[in-house]
Structure formats: structure tokens, C-alpha cells
Coordinates of C-alpha atoms in Angstrom, one line a residue:
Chain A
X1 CA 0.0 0.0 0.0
X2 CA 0.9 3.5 -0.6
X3 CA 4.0 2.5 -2.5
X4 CA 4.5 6.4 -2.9
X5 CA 5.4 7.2 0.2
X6 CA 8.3 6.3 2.3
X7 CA 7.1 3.4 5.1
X8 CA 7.7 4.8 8.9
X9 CA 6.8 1.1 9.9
X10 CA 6.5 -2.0 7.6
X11 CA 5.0 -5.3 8.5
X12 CA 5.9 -8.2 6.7
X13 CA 4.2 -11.5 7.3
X14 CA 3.7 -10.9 11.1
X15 CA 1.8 -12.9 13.3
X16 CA 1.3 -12.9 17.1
X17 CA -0.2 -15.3 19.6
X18 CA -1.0 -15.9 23.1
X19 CA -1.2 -18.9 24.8
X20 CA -2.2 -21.1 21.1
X21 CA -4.5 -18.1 20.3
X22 CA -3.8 -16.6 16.9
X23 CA -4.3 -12.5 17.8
X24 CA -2.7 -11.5 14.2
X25 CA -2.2 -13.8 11.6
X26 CA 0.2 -12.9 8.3
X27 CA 0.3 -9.2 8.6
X28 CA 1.8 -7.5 5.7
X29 CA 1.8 -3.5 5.3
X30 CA 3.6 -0.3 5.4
X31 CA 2.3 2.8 7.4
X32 CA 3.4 5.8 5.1
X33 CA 5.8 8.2 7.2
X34 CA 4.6 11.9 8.4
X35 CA 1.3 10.8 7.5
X36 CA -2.1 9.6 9.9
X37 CA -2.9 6.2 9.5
X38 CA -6.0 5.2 11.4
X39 CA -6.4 1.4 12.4
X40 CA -10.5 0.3 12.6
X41 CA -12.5 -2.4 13.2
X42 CA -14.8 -4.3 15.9
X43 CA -13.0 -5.3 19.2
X44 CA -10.7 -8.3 19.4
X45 CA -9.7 -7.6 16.1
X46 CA -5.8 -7.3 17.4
X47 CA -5.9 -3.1 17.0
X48 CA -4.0 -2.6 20.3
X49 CA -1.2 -5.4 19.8
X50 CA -0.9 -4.6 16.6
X51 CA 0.5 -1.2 17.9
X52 CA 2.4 -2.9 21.0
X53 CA 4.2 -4.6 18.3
X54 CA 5.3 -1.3 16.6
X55 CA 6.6 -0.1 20.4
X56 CA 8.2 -3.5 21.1
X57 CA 6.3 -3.9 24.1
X58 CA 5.8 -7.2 22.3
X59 CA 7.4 -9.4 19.9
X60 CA 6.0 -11.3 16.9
X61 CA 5.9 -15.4 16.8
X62 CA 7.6 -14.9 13.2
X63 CA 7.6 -12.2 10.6
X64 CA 9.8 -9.0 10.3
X65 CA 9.1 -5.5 11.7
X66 CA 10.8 -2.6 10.3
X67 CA 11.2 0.8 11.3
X68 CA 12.5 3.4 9.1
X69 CA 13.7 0.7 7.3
X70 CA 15.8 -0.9 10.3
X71 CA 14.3 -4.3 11.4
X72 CA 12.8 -3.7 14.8
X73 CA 15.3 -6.2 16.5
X74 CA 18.3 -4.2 15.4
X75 CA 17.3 -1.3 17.8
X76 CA 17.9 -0.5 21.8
X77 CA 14.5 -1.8 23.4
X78 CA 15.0 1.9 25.3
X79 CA 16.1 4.0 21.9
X80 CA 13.4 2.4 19.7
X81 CA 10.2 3.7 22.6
X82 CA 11.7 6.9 22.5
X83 CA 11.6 7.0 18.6
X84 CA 8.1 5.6 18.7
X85 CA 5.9 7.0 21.4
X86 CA 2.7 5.5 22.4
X87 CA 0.0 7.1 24.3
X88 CA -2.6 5.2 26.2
X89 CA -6.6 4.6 26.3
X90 CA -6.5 5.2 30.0
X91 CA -4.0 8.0 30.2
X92 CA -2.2 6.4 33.0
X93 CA -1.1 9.3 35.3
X94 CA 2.0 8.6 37.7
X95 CA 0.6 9.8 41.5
X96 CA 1.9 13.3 41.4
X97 CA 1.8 16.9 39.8
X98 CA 1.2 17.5 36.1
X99 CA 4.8 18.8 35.9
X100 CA 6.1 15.4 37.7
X101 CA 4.1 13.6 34.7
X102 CA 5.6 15.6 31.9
X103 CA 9.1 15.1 33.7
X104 CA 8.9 11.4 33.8
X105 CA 10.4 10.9 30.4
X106 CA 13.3 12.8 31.3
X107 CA 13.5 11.4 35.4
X108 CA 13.8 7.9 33.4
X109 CA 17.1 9.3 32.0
X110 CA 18.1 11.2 35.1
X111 CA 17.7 14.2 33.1
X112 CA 15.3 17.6 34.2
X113 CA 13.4 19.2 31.6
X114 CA 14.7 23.0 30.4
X115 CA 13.7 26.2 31.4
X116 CA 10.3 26.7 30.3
X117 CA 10.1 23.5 27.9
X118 CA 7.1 21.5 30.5
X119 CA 5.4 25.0 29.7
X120 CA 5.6 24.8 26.0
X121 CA 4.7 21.2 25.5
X122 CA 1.7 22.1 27.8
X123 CA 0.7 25.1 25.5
X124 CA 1.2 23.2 22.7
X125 CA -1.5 20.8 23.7
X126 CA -4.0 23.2 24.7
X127 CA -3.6 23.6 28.4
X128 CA -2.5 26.4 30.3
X129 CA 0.9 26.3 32.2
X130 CA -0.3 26.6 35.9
X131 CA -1.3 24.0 34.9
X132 CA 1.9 22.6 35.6
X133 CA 1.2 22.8 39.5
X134 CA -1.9 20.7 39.6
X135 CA -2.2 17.4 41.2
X136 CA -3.3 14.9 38.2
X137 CA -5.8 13.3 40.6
X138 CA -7.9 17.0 39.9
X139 CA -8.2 16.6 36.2
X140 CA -10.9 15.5 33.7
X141 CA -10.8 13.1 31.3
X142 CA -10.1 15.1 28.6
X143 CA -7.2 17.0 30.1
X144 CA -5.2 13.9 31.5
X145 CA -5.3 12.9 28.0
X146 CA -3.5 15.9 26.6
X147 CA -1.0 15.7 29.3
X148 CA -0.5 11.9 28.5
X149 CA 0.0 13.4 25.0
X150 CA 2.2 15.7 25.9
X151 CA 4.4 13.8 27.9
X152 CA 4.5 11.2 24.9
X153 CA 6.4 13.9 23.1
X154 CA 8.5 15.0 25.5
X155 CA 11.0 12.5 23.9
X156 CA 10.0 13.6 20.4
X157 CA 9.0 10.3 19.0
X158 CA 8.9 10.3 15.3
X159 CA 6.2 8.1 15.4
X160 CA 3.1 8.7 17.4
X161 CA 1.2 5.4 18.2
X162 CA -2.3 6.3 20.0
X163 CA -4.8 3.8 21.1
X164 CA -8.6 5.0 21.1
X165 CA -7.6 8.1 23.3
X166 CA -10.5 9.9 22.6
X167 CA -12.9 7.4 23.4
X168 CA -13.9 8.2 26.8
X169 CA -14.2 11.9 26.1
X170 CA -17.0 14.4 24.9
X171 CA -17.8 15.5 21.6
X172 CA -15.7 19.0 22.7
X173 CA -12.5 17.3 24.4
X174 CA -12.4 14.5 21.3
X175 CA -12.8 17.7 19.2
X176 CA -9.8 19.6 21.1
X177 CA -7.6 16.6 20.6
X178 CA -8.4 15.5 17.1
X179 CA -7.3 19.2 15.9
X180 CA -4.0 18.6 18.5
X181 CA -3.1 15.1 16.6
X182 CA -3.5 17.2 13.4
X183 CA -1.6 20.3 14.7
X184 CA 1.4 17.7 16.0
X185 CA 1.7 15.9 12.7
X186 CA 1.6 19.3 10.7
X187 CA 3.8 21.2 13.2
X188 CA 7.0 18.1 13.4
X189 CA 5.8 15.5 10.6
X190 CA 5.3 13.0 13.3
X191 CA 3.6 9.9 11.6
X192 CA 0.7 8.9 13.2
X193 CA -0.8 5.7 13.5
X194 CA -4.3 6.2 15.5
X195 CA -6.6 3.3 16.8
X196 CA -10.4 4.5 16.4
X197 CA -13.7 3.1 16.9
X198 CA -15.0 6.5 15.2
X199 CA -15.2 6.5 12.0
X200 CA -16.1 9.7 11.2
X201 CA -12.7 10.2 13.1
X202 CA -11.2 8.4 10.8
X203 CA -12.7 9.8 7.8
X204 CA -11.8 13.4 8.6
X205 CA -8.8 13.4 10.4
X206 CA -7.0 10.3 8.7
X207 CA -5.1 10.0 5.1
X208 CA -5.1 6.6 5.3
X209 CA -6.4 3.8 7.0
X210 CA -6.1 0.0 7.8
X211 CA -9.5 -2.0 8.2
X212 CA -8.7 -5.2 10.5
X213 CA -11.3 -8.1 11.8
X214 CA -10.0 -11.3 13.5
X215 CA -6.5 -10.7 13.3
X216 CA -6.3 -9.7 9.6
X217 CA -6.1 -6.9 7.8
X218 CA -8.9 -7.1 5.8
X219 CA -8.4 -3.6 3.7
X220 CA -5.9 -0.7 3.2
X221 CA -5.7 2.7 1.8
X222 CA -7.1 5.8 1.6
X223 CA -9.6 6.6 4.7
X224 CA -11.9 7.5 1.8
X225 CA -12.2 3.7 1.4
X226 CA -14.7 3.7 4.4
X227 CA -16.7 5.9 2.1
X228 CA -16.9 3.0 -0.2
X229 CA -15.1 -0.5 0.6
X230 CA -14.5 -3.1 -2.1
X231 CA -14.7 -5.9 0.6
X232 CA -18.1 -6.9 1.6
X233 CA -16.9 -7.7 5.4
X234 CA -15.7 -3.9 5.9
X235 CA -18.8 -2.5 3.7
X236 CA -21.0 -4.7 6.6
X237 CA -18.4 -3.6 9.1
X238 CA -19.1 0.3 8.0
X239 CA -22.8 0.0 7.5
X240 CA -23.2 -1.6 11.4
X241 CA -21.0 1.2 12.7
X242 CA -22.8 3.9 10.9
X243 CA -26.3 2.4 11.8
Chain B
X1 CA 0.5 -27.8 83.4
X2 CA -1.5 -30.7 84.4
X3 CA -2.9 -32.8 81.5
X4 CA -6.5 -32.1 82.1
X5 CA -5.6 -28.4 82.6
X6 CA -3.9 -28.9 78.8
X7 CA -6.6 -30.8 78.0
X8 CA -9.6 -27.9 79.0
X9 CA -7.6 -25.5 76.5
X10 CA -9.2 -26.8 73.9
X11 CA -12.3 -24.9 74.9
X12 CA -10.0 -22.0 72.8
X13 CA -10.7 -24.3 69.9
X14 CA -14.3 -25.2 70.2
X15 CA -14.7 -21.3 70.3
X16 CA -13.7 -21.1 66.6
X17 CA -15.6 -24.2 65.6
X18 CA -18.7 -23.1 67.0
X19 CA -18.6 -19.3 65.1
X20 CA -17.5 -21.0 62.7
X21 CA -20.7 -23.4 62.4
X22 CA -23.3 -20.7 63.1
X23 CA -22.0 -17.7 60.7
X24 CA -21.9 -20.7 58.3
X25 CA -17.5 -19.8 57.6
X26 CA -16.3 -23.0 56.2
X27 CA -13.4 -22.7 58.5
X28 CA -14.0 -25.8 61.0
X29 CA -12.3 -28.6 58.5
X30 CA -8.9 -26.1 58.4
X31 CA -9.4 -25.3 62.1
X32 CA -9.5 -29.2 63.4
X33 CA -6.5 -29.9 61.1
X34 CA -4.0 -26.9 62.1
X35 CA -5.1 -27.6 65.9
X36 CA -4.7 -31.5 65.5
X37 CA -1.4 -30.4 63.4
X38 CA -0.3 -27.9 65.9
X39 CA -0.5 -30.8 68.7
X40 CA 1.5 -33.3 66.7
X41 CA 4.1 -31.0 65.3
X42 CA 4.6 -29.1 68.7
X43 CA 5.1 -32.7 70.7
X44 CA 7.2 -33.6 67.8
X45 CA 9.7 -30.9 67.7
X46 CA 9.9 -31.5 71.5
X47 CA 11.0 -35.1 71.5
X48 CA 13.4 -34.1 69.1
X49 CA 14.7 -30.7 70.8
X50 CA 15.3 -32.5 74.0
X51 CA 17.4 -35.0 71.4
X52 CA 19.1 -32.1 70.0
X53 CA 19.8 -29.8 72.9
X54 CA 21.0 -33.2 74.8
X55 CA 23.5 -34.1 71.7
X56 CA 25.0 -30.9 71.4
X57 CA 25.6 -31.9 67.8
X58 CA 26.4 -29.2 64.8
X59 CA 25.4 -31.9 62.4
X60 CA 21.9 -32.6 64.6
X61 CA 21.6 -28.1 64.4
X62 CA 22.4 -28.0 61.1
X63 CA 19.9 -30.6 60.1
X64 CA 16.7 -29.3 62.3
X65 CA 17.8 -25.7 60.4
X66 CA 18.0 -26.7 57.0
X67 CA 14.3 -28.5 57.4
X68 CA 12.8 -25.8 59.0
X69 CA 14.0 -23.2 55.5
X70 CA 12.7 -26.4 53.7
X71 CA 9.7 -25.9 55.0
X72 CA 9.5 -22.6 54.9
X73 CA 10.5 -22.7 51.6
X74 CA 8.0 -24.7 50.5
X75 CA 5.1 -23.0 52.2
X76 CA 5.9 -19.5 51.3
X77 CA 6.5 -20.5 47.6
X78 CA 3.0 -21.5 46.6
X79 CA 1.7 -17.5 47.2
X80 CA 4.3 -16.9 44.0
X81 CA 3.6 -19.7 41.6
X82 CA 3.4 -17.3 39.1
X83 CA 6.7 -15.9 39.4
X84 CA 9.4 -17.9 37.8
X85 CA 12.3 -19.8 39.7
X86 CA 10.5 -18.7 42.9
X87 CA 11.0 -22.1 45.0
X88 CA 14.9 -21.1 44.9
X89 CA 14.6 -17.4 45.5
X90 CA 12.8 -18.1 48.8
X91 CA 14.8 -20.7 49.6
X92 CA 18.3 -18.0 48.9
X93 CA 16.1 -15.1 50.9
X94 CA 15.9 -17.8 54.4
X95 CA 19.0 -18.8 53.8
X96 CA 20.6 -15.3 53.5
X97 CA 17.9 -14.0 56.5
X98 CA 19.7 -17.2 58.7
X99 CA 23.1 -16.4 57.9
X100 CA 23.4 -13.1 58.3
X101 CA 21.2 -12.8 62.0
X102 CA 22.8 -16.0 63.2
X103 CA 26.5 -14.3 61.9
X104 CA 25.5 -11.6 63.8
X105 CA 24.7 -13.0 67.0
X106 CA 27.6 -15.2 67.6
X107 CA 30.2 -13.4 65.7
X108 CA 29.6 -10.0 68.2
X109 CA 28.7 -12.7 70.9
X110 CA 25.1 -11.6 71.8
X111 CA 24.0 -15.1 71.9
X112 CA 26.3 -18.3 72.9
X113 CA 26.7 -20.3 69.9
X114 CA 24.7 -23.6 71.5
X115 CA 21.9 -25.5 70.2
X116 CA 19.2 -24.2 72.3
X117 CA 20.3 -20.4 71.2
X118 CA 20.3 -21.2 67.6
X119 CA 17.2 -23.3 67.0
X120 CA 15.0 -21.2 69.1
X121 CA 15.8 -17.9 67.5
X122 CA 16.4 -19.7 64.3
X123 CA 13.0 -20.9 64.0
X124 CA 11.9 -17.3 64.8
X125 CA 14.0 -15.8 62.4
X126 CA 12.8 -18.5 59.7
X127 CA 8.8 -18.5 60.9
X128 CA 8.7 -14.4 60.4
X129 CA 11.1 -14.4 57.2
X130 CA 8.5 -17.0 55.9
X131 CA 5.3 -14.7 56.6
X132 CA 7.1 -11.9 55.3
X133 CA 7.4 -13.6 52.1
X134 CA 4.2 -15.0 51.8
X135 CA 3.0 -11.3 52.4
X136 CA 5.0 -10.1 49.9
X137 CA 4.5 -12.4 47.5
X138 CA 0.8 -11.5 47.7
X139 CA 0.7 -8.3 47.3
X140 CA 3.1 -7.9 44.6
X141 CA 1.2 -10.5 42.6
X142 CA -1.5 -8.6 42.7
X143 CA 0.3 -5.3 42.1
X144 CA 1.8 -6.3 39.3
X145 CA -1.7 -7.4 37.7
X146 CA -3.2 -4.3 39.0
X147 CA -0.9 -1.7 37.3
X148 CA -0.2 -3.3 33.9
X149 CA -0.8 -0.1 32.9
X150 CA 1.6 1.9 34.5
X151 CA 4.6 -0.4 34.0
X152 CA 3.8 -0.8 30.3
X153 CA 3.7 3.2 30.1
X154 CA 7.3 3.6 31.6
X155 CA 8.1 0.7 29.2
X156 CA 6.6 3.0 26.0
X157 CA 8.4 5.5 27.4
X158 CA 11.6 4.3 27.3
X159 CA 11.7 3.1 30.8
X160 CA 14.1 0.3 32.1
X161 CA 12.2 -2.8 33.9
X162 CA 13.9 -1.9 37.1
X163 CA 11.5 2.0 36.8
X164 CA 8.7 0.5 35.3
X165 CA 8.4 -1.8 38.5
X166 CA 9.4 0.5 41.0
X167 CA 6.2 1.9 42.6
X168 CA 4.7 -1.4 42.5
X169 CA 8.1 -3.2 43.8
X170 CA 7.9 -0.4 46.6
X171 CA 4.2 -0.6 47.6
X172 CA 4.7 -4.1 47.9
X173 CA 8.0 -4.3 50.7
X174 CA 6.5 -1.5 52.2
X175 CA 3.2 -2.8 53.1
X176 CA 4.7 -6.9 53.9
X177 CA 6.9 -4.8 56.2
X178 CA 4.2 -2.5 57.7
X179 CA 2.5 -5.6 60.5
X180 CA 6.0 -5.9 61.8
X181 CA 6.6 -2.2 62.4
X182 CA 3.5 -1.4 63.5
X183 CA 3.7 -4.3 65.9
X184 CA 6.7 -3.3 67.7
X185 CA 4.8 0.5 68.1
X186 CA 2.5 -1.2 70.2
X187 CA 4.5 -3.9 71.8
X188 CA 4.2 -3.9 75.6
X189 CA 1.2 -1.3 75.5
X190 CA -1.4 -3.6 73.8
X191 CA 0.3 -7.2 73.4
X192 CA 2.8 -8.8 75.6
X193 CA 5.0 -11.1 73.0
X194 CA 4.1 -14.5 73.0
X195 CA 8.1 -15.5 74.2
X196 CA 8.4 -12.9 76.6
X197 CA 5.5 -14.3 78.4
X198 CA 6.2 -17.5 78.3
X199 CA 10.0 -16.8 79.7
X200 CA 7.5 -14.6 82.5
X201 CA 5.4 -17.6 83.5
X202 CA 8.4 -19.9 83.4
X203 CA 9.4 -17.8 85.9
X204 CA 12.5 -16.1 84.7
X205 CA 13.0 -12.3 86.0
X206 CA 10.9 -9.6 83.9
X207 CA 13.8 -7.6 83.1
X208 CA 15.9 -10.4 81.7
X209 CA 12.6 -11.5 79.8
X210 CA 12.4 -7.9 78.0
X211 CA 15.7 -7.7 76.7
X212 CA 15.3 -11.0 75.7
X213 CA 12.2 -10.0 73.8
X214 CA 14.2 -6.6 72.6
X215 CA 16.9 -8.3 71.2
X216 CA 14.2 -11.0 69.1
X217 CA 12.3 -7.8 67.5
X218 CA 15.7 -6.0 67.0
X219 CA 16.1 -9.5 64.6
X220 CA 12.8 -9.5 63.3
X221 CA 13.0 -6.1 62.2
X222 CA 15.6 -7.0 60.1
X223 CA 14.1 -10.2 58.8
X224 CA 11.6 -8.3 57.4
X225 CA 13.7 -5.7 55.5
X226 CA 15.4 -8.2 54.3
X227 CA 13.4 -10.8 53.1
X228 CA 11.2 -7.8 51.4
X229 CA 13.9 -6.4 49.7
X230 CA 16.0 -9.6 48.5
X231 CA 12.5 -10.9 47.9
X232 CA 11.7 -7.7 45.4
X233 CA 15.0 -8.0 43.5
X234 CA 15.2 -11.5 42.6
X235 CA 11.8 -11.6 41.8
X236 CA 10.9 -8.5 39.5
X237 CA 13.8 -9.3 36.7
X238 CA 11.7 -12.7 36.0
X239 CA 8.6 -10.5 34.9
X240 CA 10.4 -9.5 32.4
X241 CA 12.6 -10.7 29.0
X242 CA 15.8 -9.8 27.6
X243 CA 13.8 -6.7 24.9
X244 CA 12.5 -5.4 28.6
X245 CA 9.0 -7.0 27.3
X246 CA 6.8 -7.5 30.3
X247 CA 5.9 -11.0 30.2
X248 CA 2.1 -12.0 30.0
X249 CA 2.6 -15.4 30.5
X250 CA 4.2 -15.3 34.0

């Protein structure tokens, strides 16, 4: 797919199981760099390893990963998750202030962040900077999910791997972070590769997507494809979701 | 004691069976085996302490020692099936716990290096480290499980195993630790120790008794630290692989 543009991340043959159970079977496919790829389809259809994969939180049973052409294998387990950030469904928040969350990437390395740099990355994602001094436990959904975003690129991952973070949010803070994703990929060329259950999501914000069902990716290519799919499981797939 | 004054103490047991009966617990099969355990195990090891103390024998020490960390072992080991090569990490926690209190009591000379000295604090020493573990073992089980989340986001982050584990690695020595602590704040206001009364009734003098008793949760206090702590460091590296991949299938 998309044999025009460069691959951030290329699958070839890759399939993962746990305990005998086949989660992804034969995956094959590149996810074009600086661009958002969104990755749809009915739970349990192996969305969420398929991006743990990418991180190397897990390994595949056989196939090759590649990451900017570099098989995934050949990097630092510590270097590669700092080239590919991945932000969470939940947000996970470390007990603490906002400013000790967007430090952790750096406390990791024994480093402090610069003068004024927690302020910008907060800015950058919407949110004030005395904000900095709050206690995570007072925030909403909507803004522990932009300082989970934030803190993702405080190690400026090239690649931004997000699993359905806007979810669990209203229409206004899914709004506020869908224009954020879109501001990050303009603003450093990050490439993008979003988990969605909304299509609409990934209609509008996407420029390309991956349709997957039972461990298989079923179809590929431009998020305009949900507009119109050629295979009749995603057209069935795209007519329940829209019903 | 006379034997029917030993034999109306098991009104203490009927207690527990009857509540246990009425509120319907479940709890009298396990409470008629550990009492009739408790009975044959205690008369037991007193046949063969009155061997042992009598012989004198390193080799007879040595042996009642090593079965009592076997046994501990073995107990404490089931509460971490999950973790991997955990039979031998207790087993190197007791053994380190036994070592290093015993080499401290007869190498400074605190206690005389004599059979009734050593298997008496040694099965102290053993008994807590064992408990400690077991509580440990629990709770960072269930930590682990609990906060997937936040040891796979300091992972994604670029994390090391060693700081993606740490709060829960923390959480876990900290509270297997706290009964012990918190024990000792009260010790003497709520609970008289269960040795320093018995040394009382025997009829040895108070005083004696106490720093008897001071000296025993001096030790303990360091049983648990380190059981908790050698506990937490040989365990956490086997949740893990060699890519720093937090292993699902523990």
C-alpha cells in the first residue's frame, strides 16, 4: 500500500499469539511516514497489539518488523520507545503533579526538563501552564489525556502510536484533541498511527487507513475507502458502525 | 501444666468451631487440622529438641535448620507460583535471613553459639522471614496485575524494567513490612510477645525477659527488611525478558 510514500513502519508476514490463540495472523503492510494512519475495526480484532508490536512492548511469533527501514530487532529496546511514542486509552497518570508527569520521560534518563520546555509542550496541547502545578488526581478526562499526549512527546518520538484516546471523552475534548493530533503531525511531521472506533474520526482526520477483523487486515488505503469499501466484510463492518 | 488443665484448653478451639458453624465460615475442617497439626508438630519438635539440645551436635543443628528453611520454603512458595524460579529465590532469601542474623549474634557474641540459642531464634527468624514472604509475595502479585498499565507506560516510554516496576516493587516491601513495624509501636502497650511471656510464666525475671524479647524484635526487624527487599529483586527481573517485554505469560 501506498508505494509512494516512504514506510515509517512495515509489516511483513507478522503474526502474534498468546497462549495457542492466533491475535494477528500474516500481517503485511507499510504505514506511510509523516502521515495519519488510522487502524479500525470491531474489538478483538488485534488493533492494540498490533500497535504494541510497533513499540516493542511485544514481539511477533515470526515475521519481520521494520522501522525506518531498520528491522525492529536491530534497535535499543529503550532507543526504539523513545523513537516511537505511544499514548494510552486510559492516560495512565503517575501519583503526582502534572509537571512530575511531563518530567517522567526525562527522570527515566536522570535528566530535568529545560527552562520553560514542560510550559511549551503544555501550551502546545491546549492547556494552560499553571497547569503545571496541579495534582493529576484534579483533572478531567479530557485533560489527562492531553498531558499523556504531551508527555508522549517530550522525547520527540517520530512516530506517534495512540490507542482509542479519545474514546472516553465528549464530543468537545475528542474535538480539542483530534485538531491537537493534526496540529502535532503538521507542526513536526510526526507519523501517526491512531486506533479509532469512530469512523467519522477516521474519515476526517486520517489519510489513510487499515481496516482489520480477526487478526487480519482485511483492507488498506485511503480513509476514503470507508466511504466506499471493495470488501463486503468492511462494507457490513461500515454499514453496522454507521447504523 | 496438668494434662487435664492442657486438656480444658481446647475450649479456645471449640470457640472457633462453633462461630465458625453458626456464621456458616467454612473454616472448622482447616481449624481441626492446624489444631490437631499444631498438637502433633509441637510434641514432635519437643521429642526431638530434648534429642538435639542433649547431643549438642552441629550436624543434629544443622539438620533441624535446613528442614525448617525447607519448610518454609515450600510454604511460602506457593503465594508466587506465578513468578518464575521462585522455590529457589525463597529458599536464597531464608538462607541469607539465617546467615546473616545468626553471623551476627555469635560473631559480636550476643547469643552463645549452643543448640538451644540457635534453634530457638532460628526458628523465629525462619517463621517471620517465611510470613514476610508469603505477604509479599501476595501483594506484589496482585500489584503487578493491578498496574499493567503503568509499568507498560514507563516501558513505552523508554523506561528500564527496574523503573517501570518501582512503585509497585515499593508498595509491595512496604506494606509486607508494615505488621512488623506497627507491631513493635505497640509492643508492651497492647500485646505482651508471645516468648516474653512465656520466659515470664516460666518464671524467669521480667527484666531479663524484656531484653530478651528486645533483642528477638531487633532481629525480626531485620528479617523483614530483608526478606522484602531480596524478595523484590530477585523476583521482579523474571517478569520481564531480555527486549525489557513485560511477560504476560508469568
Amino acid at each position: 500500500m501506498n508505494s509512494r510514500y516512504k514506510p515509517a513502519i512495515h509489516f511483513n508476514n507478522v503474526s502474534f499469539s498468546i497462549n495457542g490463540e492466533e491475535i494477528l495472523k500474516n500481517i503485511t503492510g507499510s504505514f506511510p511516514e509523516g502521515k495519519i494512519t488510522t487502524l479500525v475495526g470491531p474489538s478483538g480484532a488485534g488493533k492494540t497489539t498490533l500497535l504494541k508490536l510497533c513499540n516493542h512492548l511485544l514481539s511477533p511469533d515470526s515475521g519481520e518488523i521494520y522501522i525506518k527501514e531498520k528491522t525492529i530487532t536491530d534497535f535499543q529496546p529503550v532507543e526504539l520507545r523513545r523513537l516511537v511514542g505511544m499514548a494510552l486509552q486510559s492516560a495512565p497518570m503517575i501519583s503526582g503533579t502534572v509537571m512530575d508527569n511531563l518530567a517522567l520521560p526525562l527522570t527515566l534518563q536522570e535528566k530535568k526538563p529545560a527552562e520553560g520546555e514542560a510550559g511549551e509542550l503544555l501550551r502546545d496541547v491546549g492547556l494552560k501552564e499553571d497547569f503545571l502545578s496541579k495534582n493529576v488526581k484534579d483533572l478531567s478526562g479530557g485533560q489527562k489525556q492531553k498531558v499523556s499526549i504531551a508527555r508522549t512527546l517530550v522525547n520527540r518520538p517520530k512516530i506517534l502510536l495512540l490507542d482509542e484516546i479519545t474514546s472516553s471523552l465528549d464530543r468537545t475534548s475528542q474535538r480539542e484533541i483530534e485538531e491537537l493530533i493534526v496540529k502535532i503531525n503538521q507542526k513536526y511531521g510526526t507519523t501517526i498511527i491512531w486506533i479509532t472506533h469512530n469512523l467519522q474520526q477516521a474519515l476526517t482526520i486520517g489519510n489513510y487507513t487499515w481496516v482489520m477483523m480477526d487478526g487480519e487486515v482485511i483492507e488498506t488505503g485511503e480513509s476514503e475507502l470507508l466511504e466506499s469499501p471493495v470488501n463486503e466484510k468492511v462494507r457490513r463492518f461500515v454499514k453496522g458502525e454507521a447504523e | 501444666m496438668s494434662y487435664l488443665a492442657l486438656s480444658l484448653t481446647l475450649i479456645f478451639v471449640l470457640i472457633p468451631l462453633i462461630l465458625s458453624k453458626t456464621l456458616r465460615l467454612g473454616l472448622e475442617k482447616d481449624t481441626i487440622v492446624a489444631t490437631i497439626r499444631s498438637i502433633i508438630q509441637l510434641l514432635a519438635v519437643g521429642f526431638i529438641l530434648k534429642f538435639v539440645f542433649d547431643s549438642e551436635s552441629l550436624f543434629y543443628i544443622f539438620l533441624m535448620v535446613t528442614l525448617m528453611i525447607l519448610v518454609a520454603t515450600h510454604n511460602a512458595q506457593r503465594k508466587g507460583a506465578s513468578i518464575k524460579g521462585i522455590t529457589w529465590k525463597v529458599a536464597v532469601t531464608l538462607i541469607t535471613v539465617e546467615v546473616l542474623t545468626q553471623g551476627i549474634l555469635i560473631g559480636f557474641n550476643i547469643t552463645p553459639p549452643t543448640a538451644q540459642y540457635i534453634i530457638s531464634i532460628s526458628g523465629m527468624v525462619i517463621g517471620n522471614s517465611m510470613v514476610l514472604a508469603i505477604l509479599f509475595l501476595n501483594r506484589f502479585t496482585s500489584e503487578v496485575d493491578d498496574h499493567q498499565d503503568e509499568t507498560e507506560l514507563i516501558l513505552s516510554l523508554g523506561g528500564t524494567p527496574k523503573q517501570a516496576i518501582h512503585h509497585q516493587l515499593i508498595r509491595s516491601i512496604k506494606a509486607s513490612m508494615i505488621p512488623t513495624i506497627e507491631s513493635q509501636k505497640t509492643v508492651g502497650l497492647v500485646q505482651l510477645p508471645g516468648m516474653m511471656s512465656g520466659q515470664i510464666i516460666a518464671g524467669a525475671d521480667p527484666i531479663q525477659a524484656v531484653q530478651f524479647q528486645l533483642l528477638i524484635m531487633f532481629l525480626l526487624l531485620t528479617t523483614a527488611a530483608v526478606t522484602s527487599v531480596m524478595l523484590g529483586f530477585l523476583s521482579y527481573p523474571t517478569l520481564f525478558n531480555q527486549r525489557m517485554q513485560l511477560l504476560k505469560n508469568r
